[in-house]
Coordinates of C-alpha atoms in Angstrom, one line a residue:
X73 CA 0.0 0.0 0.0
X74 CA 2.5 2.3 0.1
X75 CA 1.2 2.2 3.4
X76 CA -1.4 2.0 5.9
X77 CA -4.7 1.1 5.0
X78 CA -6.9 0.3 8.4
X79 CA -6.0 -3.5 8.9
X80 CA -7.5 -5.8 10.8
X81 CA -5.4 -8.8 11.1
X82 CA -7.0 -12.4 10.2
X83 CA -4.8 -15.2 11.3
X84 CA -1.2 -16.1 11.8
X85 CA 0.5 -18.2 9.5
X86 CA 4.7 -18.7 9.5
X87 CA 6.7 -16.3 8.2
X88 CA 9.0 -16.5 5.9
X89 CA 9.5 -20.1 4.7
X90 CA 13.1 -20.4 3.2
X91 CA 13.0 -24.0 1.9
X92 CA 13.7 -22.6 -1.5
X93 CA 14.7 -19.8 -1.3
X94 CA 17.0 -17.9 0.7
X95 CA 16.7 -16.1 3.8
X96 CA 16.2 -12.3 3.4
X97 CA 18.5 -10.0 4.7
X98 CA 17.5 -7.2 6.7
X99 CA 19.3 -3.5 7.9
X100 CA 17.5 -1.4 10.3
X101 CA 18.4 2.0 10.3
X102 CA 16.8 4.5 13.0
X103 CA 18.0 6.9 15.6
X104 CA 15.8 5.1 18.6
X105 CA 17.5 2.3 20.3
X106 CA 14.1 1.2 21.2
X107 CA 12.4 1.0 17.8
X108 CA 16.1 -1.0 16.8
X109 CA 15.7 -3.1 19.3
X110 CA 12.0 -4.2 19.0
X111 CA 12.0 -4.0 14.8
X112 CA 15.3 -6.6 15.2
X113 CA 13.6 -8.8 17.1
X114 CA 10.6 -9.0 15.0
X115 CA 13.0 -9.5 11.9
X116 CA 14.2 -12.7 13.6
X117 CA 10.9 -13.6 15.1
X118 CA 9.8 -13.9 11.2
X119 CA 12.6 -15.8 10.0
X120 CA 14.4 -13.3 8.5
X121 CA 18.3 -12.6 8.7
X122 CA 19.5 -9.2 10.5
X123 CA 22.4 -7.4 8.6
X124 CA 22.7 -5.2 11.3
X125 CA 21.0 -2.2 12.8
X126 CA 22.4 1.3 12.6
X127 CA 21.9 5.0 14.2
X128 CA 22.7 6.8 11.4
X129 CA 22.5 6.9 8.2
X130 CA 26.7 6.9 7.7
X131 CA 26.4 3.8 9.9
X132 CA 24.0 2.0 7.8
X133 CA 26.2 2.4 4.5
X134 CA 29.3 1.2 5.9
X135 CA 27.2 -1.8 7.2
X136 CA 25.5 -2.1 3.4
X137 CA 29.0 -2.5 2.1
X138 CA 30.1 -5.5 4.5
X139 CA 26.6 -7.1 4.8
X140 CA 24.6 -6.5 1.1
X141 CA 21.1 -6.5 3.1
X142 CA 18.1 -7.1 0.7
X143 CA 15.8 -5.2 2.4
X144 CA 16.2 -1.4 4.4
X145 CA 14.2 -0.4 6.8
X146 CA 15.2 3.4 6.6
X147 CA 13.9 6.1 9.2
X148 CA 14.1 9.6 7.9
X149 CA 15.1 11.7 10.6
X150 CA 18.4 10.9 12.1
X151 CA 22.1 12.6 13.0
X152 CA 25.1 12.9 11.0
X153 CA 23.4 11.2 8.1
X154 CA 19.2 11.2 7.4
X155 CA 17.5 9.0 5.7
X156 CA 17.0 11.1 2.8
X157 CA 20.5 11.4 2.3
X158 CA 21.6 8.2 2.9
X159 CA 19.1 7.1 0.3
X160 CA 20.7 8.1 -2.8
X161 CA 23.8 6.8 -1.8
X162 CA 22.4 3.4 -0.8
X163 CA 20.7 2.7 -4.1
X164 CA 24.0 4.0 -5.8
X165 CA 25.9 1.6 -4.0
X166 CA 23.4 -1.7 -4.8
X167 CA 20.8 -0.4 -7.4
X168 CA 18.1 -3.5 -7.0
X169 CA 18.1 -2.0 -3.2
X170 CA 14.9 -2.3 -1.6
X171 CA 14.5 0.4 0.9
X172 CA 11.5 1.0 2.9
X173 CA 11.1 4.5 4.8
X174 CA 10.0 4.8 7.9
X175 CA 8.2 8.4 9.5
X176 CA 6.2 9.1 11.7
X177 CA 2.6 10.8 10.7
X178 CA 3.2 14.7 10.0
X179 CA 3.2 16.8 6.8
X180 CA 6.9 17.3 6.6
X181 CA 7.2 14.0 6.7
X182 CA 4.9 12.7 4.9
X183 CA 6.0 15.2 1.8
X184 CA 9.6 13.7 2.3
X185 CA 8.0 10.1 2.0
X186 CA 6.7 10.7 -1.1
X187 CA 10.2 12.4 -2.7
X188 CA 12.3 9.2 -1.1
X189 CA 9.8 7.1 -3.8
X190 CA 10.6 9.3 -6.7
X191 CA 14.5 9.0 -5.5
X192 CA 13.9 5.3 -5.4
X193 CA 12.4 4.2 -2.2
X194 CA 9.8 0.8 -2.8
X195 CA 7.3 2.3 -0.1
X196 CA 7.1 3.8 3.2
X197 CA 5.4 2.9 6.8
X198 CA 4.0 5.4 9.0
X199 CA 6.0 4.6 12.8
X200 CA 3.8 5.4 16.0
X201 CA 4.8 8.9 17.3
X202 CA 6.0 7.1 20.5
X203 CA 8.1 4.3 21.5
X204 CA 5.5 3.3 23.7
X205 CA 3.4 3.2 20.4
X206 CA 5.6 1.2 18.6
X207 CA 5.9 -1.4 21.5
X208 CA 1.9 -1.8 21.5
X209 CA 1.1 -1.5 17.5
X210 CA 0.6 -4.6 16.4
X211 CA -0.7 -3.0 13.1
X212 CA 2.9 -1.3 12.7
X213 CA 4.6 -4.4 13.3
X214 CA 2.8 -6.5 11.0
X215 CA 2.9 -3.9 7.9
X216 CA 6.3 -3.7 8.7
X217 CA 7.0 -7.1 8.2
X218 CA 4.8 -8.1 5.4
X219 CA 6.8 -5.1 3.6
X220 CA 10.1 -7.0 4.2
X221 CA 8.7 -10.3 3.1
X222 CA 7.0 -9.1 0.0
X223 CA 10.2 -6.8 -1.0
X224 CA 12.7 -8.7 0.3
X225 CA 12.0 -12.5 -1.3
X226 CA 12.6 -11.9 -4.9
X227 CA 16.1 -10.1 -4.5
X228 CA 16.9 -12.4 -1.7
X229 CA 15.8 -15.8 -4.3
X230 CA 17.9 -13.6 -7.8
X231 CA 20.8 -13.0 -5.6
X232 CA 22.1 -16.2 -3.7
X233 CA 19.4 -19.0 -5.5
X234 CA 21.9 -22.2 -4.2
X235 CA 21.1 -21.1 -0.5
X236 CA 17.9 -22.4 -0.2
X237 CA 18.1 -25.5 1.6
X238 CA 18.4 -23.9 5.6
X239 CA 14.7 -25.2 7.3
X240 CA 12.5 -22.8 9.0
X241 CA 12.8 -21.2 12.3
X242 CA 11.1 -22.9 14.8
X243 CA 9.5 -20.2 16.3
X244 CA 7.7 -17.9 13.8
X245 CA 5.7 -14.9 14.9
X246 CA 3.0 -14.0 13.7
X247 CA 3.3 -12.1 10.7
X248 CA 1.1 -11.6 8.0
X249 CA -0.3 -8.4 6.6
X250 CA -3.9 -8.2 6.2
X251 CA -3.2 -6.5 2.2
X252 CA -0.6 -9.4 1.0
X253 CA 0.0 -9.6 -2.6
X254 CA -2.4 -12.1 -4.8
X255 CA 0.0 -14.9 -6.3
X256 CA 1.7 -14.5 -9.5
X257 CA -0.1 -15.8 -12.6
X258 CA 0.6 -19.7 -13.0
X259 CA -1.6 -19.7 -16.0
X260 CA -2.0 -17.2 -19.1
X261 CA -4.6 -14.9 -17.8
X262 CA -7.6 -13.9 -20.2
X263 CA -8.7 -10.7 -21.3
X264 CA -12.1 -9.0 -21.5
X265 CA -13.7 -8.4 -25.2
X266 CA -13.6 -4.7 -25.7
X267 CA -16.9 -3.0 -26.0
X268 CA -17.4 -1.8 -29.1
X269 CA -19.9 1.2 -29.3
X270 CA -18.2 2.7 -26.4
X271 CA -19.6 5.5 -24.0
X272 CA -18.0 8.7 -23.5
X273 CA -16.2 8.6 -20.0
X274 CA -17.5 11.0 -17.8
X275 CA -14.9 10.1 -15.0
X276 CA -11.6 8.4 -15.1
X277 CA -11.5 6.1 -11.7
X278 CA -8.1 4.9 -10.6
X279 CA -7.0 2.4 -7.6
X280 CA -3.6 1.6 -6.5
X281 CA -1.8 0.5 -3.4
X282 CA 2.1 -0.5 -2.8
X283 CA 4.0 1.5 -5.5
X284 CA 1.0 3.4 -6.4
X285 CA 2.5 7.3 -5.5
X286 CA 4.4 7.4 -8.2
X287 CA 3.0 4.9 -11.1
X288 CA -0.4 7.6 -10.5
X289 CA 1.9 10.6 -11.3
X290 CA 3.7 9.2 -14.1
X291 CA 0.3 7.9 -15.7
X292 CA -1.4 11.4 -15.1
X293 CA 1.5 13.0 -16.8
X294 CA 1.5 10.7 -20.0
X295 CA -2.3 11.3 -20.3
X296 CA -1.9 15.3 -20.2
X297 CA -3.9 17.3 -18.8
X298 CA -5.7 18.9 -22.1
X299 CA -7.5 15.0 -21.4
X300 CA -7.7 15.4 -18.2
X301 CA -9.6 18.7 -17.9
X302 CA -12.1 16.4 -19.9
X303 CA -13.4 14.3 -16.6
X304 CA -13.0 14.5 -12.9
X305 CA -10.4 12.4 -11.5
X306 CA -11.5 9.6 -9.1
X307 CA -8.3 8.1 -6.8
X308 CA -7.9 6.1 -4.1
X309 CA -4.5 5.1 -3.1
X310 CA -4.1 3.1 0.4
X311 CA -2.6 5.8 2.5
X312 CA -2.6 6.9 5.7
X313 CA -4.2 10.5 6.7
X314 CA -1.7 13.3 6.2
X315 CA -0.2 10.9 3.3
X316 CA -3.5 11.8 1.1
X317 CA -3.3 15.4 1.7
X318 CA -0.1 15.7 0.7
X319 CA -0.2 13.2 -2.2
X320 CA -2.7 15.1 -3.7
X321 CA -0.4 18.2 -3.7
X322 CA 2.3 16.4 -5.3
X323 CA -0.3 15.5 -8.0
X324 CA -1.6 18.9 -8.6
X325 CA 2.0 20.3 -8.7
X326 CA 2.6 17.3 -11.3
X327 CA -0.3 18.0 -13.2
X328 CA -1.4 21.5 -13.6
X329 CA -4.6 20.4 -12.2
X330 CA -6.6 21.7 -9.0
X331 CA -5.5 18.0 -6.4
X332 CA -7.5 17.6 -2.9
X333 CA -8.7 15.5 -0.9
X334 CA -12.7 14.7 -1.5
X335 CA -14.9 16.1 0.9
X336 CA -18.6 15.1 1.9
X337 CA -21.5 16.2 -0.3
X338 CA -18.1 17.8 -3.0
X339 CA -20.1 17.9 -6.4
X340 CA -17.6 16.7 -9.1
X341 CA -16.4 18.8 -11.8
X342 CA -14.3 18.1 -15.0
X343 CA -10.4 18.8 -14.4
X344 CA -10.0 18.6 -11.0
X345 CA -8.6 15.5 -9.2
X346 CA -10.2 13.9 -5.8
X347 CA -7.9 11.7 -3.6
X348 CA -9.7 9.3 -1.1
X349 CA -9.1 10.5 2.7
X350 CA -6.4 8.7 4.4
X351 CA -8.6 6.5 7.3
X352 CA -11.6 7.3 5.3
X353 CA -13.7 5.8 2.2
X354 CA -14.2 7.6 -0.5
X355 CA -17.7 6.8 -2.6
X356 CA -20.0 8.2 -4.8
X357 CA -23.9 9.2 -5.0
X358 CA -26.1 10.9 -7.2
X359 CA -26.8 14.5 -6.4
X360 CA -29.5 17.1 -7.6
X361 CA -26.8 18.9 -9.8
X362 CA -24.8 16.0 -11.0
X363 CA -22.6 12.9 -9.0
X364 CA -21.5 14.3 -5.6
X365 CA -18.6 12.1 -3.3
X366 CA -19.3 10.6 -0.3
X367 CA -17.2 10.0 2.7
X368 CA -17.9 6.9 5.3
X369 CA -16.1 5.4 8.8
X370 CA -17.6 2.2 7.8
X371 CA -15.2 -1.1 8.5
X372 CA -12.5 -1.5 6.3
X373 CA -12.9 -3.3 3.2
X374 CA -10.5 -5.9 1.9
X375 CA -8.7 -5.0 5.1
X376 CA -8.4 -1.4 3.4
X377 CA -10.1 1.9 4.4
X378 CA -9.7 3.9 2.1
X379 CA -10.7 0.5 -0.1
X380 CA -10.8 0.9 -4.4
X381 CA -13.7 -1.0 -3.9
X382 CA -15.9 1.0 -2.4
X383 CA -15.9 4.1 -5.0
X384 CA -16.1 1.5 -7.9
X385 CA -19.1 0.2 -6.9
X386 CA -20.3 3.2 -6.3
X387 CA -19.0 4.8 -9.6
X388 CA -21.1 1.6 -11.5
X389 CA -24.3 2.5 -10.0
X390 CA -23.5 6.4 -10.4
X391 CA -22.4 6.3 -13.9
X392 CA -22.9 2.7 -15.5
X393 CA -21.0 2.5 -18.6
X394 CA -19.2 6.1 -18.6
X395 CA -16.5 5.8 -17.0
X396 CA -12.5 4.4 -17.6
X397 CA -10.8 2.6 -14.9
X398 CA -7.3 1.6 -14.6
X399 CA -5.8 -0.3 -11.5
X400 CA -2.3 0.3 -10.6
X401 CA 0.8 -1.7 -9.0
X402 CA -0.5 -2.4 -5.3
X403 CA -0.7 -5.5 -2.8
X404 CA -3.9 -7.5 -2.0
X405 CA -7.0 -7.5 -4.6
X406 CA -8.8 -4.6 -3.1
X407 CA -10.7 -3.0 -6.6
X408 CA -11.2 -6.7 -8.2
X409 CA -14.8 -6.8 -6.9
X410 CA -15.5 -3.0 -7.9
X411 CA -14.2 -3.9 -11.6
X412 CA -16.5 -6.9 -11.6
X413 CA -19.4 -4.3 -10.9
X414 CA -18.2 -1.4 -13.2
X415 CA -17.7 -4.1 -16.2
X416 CA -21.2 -5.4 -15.6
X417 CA -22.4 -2.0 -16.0
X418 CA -20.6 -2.1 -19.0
X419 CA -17.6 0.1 -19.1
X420 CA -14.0 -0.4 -19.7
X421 CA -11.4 -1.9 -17.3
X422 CA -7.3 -1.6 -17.8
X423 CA -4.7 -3.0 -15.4
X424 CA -1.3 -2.4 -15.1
X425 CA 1.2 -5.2 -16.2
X426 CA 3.4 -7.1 -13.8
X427 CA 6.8 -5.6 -15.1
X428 CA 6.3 -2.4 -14.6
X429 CA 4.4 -2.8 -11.3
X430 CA 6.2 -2.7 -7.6
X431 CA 3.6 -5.2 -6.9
X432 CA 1.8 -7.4 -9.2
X433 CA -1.1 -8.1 -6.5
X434 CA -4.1 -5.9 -7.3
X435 CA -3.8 -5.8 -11.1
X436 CA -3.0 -9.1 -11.3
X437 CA -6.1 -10.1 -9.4
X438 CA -8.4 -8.4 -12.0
X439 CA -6.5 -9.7 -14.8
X440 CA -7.0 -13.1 -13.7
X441 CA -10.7 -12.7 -13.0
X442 CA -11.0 -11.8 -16.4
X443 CA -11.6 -8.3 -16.2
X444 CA -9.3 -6.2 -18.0
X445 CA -9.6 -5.2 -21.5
X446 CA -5.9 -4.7 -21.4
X447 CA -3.0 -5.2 -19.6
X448 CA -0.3 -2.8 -19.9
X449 CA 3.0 -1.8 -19.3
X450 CA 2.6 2.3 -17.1
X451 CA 3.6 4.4 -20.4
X452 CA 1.1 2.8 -22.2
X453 CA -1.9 3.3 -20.0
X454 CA -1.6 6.5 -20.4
X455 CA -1.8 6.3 -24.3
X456 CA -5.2 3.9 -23.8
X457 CA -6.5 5.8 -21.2
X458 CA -6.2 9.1 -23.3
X459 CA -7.8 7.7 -26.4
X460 CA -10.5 6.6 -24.2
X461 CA -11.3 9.8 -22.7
X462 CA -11.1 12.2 -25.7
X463 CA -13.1 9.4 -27.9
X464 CA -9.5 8.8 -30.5
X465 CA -7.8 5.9 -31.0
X466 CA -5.0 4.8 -29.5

C-alpha cells in the first residue's frame, strides 16, 4: 500500500519459509535504540536474517558494504546522516536495493516520504509517534514485516538461489499483513472483449496500493492534462491521513490540475482531481446537480479503508457504462470486486502489467478474473486511457 490502510489482522500463519529460497537480509536503520531493538527482534521472530541495525544513516552504509542487506528499513530523521540522504547513496551503491522509509505521521514528513519514492524508495510505513506506540502496535509491526517479506523474497531468491536449503525457524511470529500480494499468474490470464460502441467517459476512476504514488503521477502525466480537464479524476490510493493530503499536492504540482482530498457532499467537476481521505472511504452518490462524493467510517474493506472497492461500486451505479478505470501496482486484490461491478455496467477496465508494477497483487487479481480489456505496461496506460477519454484511438 504504500502504506497503511486500516487493517485488521486475520490469522497467523509462519513467516517466511526459506525451503527454496533464501533467507532475506535485513538492515534497520533509526536513531531510537528502542524501535532497533523491537523491529530486530521482530525480523528474527519472522525468520528473517538481520544485517545489522544502525543509528545513522553513515552507519548503515558502511554496514551495506560489509553485509549486502536485501531489504532497508530506513527512518528519515536521524544525525550525522538522514534518511533522505543516505538514500541516494544506498541505491548507488546496490541499485536493486529495496529500501522501505519509515516516518512518523506529519506533513513534513509525509512530503519527504513521497520524494524518497521518486529517488527510489519501494514504499514507506507510518511509525507510532512514541516508542510506547511502537511497542503496543501490532498493526505497525505487521505492515512492517509483510513489507520486508514481500520486498525482500525476490532479491533475496535472484541474488544467492543455491542457498535455499536452511529449514524454517522454529518459532515464527505471527506475521502476515492483512493487504498481501495475490500470487503471481501460474496460467496465461484472459482478457475481457472490448466493447465496441463505447460511451464517453464522464470520469476516469483509478485504484492503486504499494508502489502506487508514483505509477499515478507518471500515468497522469502521459495522459496530459488537455485529457484530463475532460473528466473528474477519481483516486484512491491506500494511505494513511496526512499521506493523502499531501499526495494530492504532489499531484496537482505534477499536473497543472486543482489536487485535494474529496470532501462530503463535494459535487464533481471536470479537471479537477479527488484523492480518497487517508482513514476514510471515499464513494459516490447521485446529487440534484450532478454525482456528488461521499465519505464513510464504515469497517474497512478488503482489510483497506480507504478500499478501491468502495468508489467502484459506487461509480457503477452512479455512472454505469461512462466511465475508464485503470488499477495500478498495489498488494492484495482490493478493486477486483469494484471492476466486476463497473464491467457489468458495461464500461471499460485496464490494469497495469506485472513488469512495470512494484507489486503485481491488485492488477493481477483483476487480470485473472478476467476483467481487463488490457493489460499494460505504465507508459502505455496512459496512451489507452487518453484515447479513451477524448473518444481517439490509441
Amino acid at each position: 500500500m504504500a502504506l497503511s490502510p486500516a487493517v485488521v489482522p486475520l490469522r497467523s500463519p509462519p513467516a517466511q519459509s526459506t525451503t527454496s529460497a533464501a533467507p532475506i537480509r535485513v538492515l534497520i536503520a533509526d536513531d531510537s535504540a528502542v524501535v532497533r531493538g523491537l523491529v530486530a527482534r521482530w525480523i528474527a521472530e519472522a525468520g528473517f536474517e538481520l544485517a545489522g541495525t544502525a543509528s545513522n544513516g553513515r552507519i548503515a552504509l558502511e554496514m551495506m558494504a560489509k553485509h549486502d542487506p536485501d531489504v532497508v528499513l530506513l527512518d528519515i530523521e536521524m544525525p550525522e546522516l538522514d534518511g533522505t540522504t543516505a538514500l541516494p547513496r544506498m541505491l548507488a551503491m546496490s541499485p536493486n536495493l529495496q529500501v522501505v522509509m519509515m516516518s512518523t505521521l506529519t506533513t513534513r514528513n509525509a512530503d519527504i516520504s513521497l520524494k524518497c519514492l521518486a529517488l527510489g524508495a519501494v514504499d514507506y510505513i507510518a511509525k507510532p509517534e512514541s516508542n510506547r506506540g511502537v511497542t503496543t502496535s501490532e498493526t505497525f509491526r505487521v505492515e512492517l514485516i509483510e513489507r520486508v517479506r514481500v520486498f525482500g523474497a525476490a532479491r533475496a531468491r535472484a541474488r544467492r538461489p543455491s542457498a535455499g536449503t536452511a529449514q524454517a525457524p522454529a518459532h515464527a511470529a505471527p506475521a502476515l499483513a492483512p493487504a498481501a500480494p495475490a500470487p503471481r499468474p501460474a496460467t496465461p490470464f484472459t482478457l475481457r472483449p472490448k466493447v465496441r460502441n463505447r460511451t464517453q467517459p464522464r470520469a476516469l476512476l483509478i485504484g492503486s496500493s504499494t508502489g502506487g504514488p508514483r505509477a499515478v503521477g507518471e500515468m497522469l502525466e502521459g495522459i496530459g492534462a488537455a485529457a484530463l480537464r475532460r473528466v473528474p479524476v477519481l483516486i484512491v490510493q491506500h494511505m494513511p491521513p496526512i499521506f493523502t493530503a499531501v499526495f494530492a499536492e504532489h499531484l496537482s504540482t505534477r499536473t497543472g490540475l486543482r489536487a485535494a482530498e474529496g470532501k462530503a457532499d463535494e459535487r464533481l467537476e471536470a479537471g479537477r482531481i479527488y484523492v480518497a481521505p487517508g482513514g476514510r472511504h471515499m464513494g459516490l452518490v447521485a446529487g440534484p446537480n450532478g454525482p456528488m462524493i461521499r465519505l464513510t467510517d464504515g469497517p474497512p474493506v478488503n482489510f483497506c479503508r480507504p478500499a478501491v472497492d468502495v468508489l467502484f461500486k459506487d461509480a457503477a451505479v452512479v455512472f454505469g457504462a461512462a466511465t475508464a478505470t485503470v488499477i495500478l501496482t498495489g498488494m492484495g486484490s482490493d478493486g477486483t470486486n469494484g471492476a466486476r461491478a463497473l464491467t457489468d455496467a458495461g464500461g471499460p477496465v485496464l490494469a497495469q502489467d506485472e513488469a512495470t508494477s512494484t507489486v503485481w497483487g491488485m492488477p493481477g487479481s483483476v487480470a485473472r478474473a478476467g476483467l481487463a480489456e488490457a493489460v499494460l505496461p505504465l507508459p502505455e496506460l496512459a496512451t489507452a486511457l487518453r484515447a479513451l477519454i477524448t473518444g481517439q484511438p490509441s
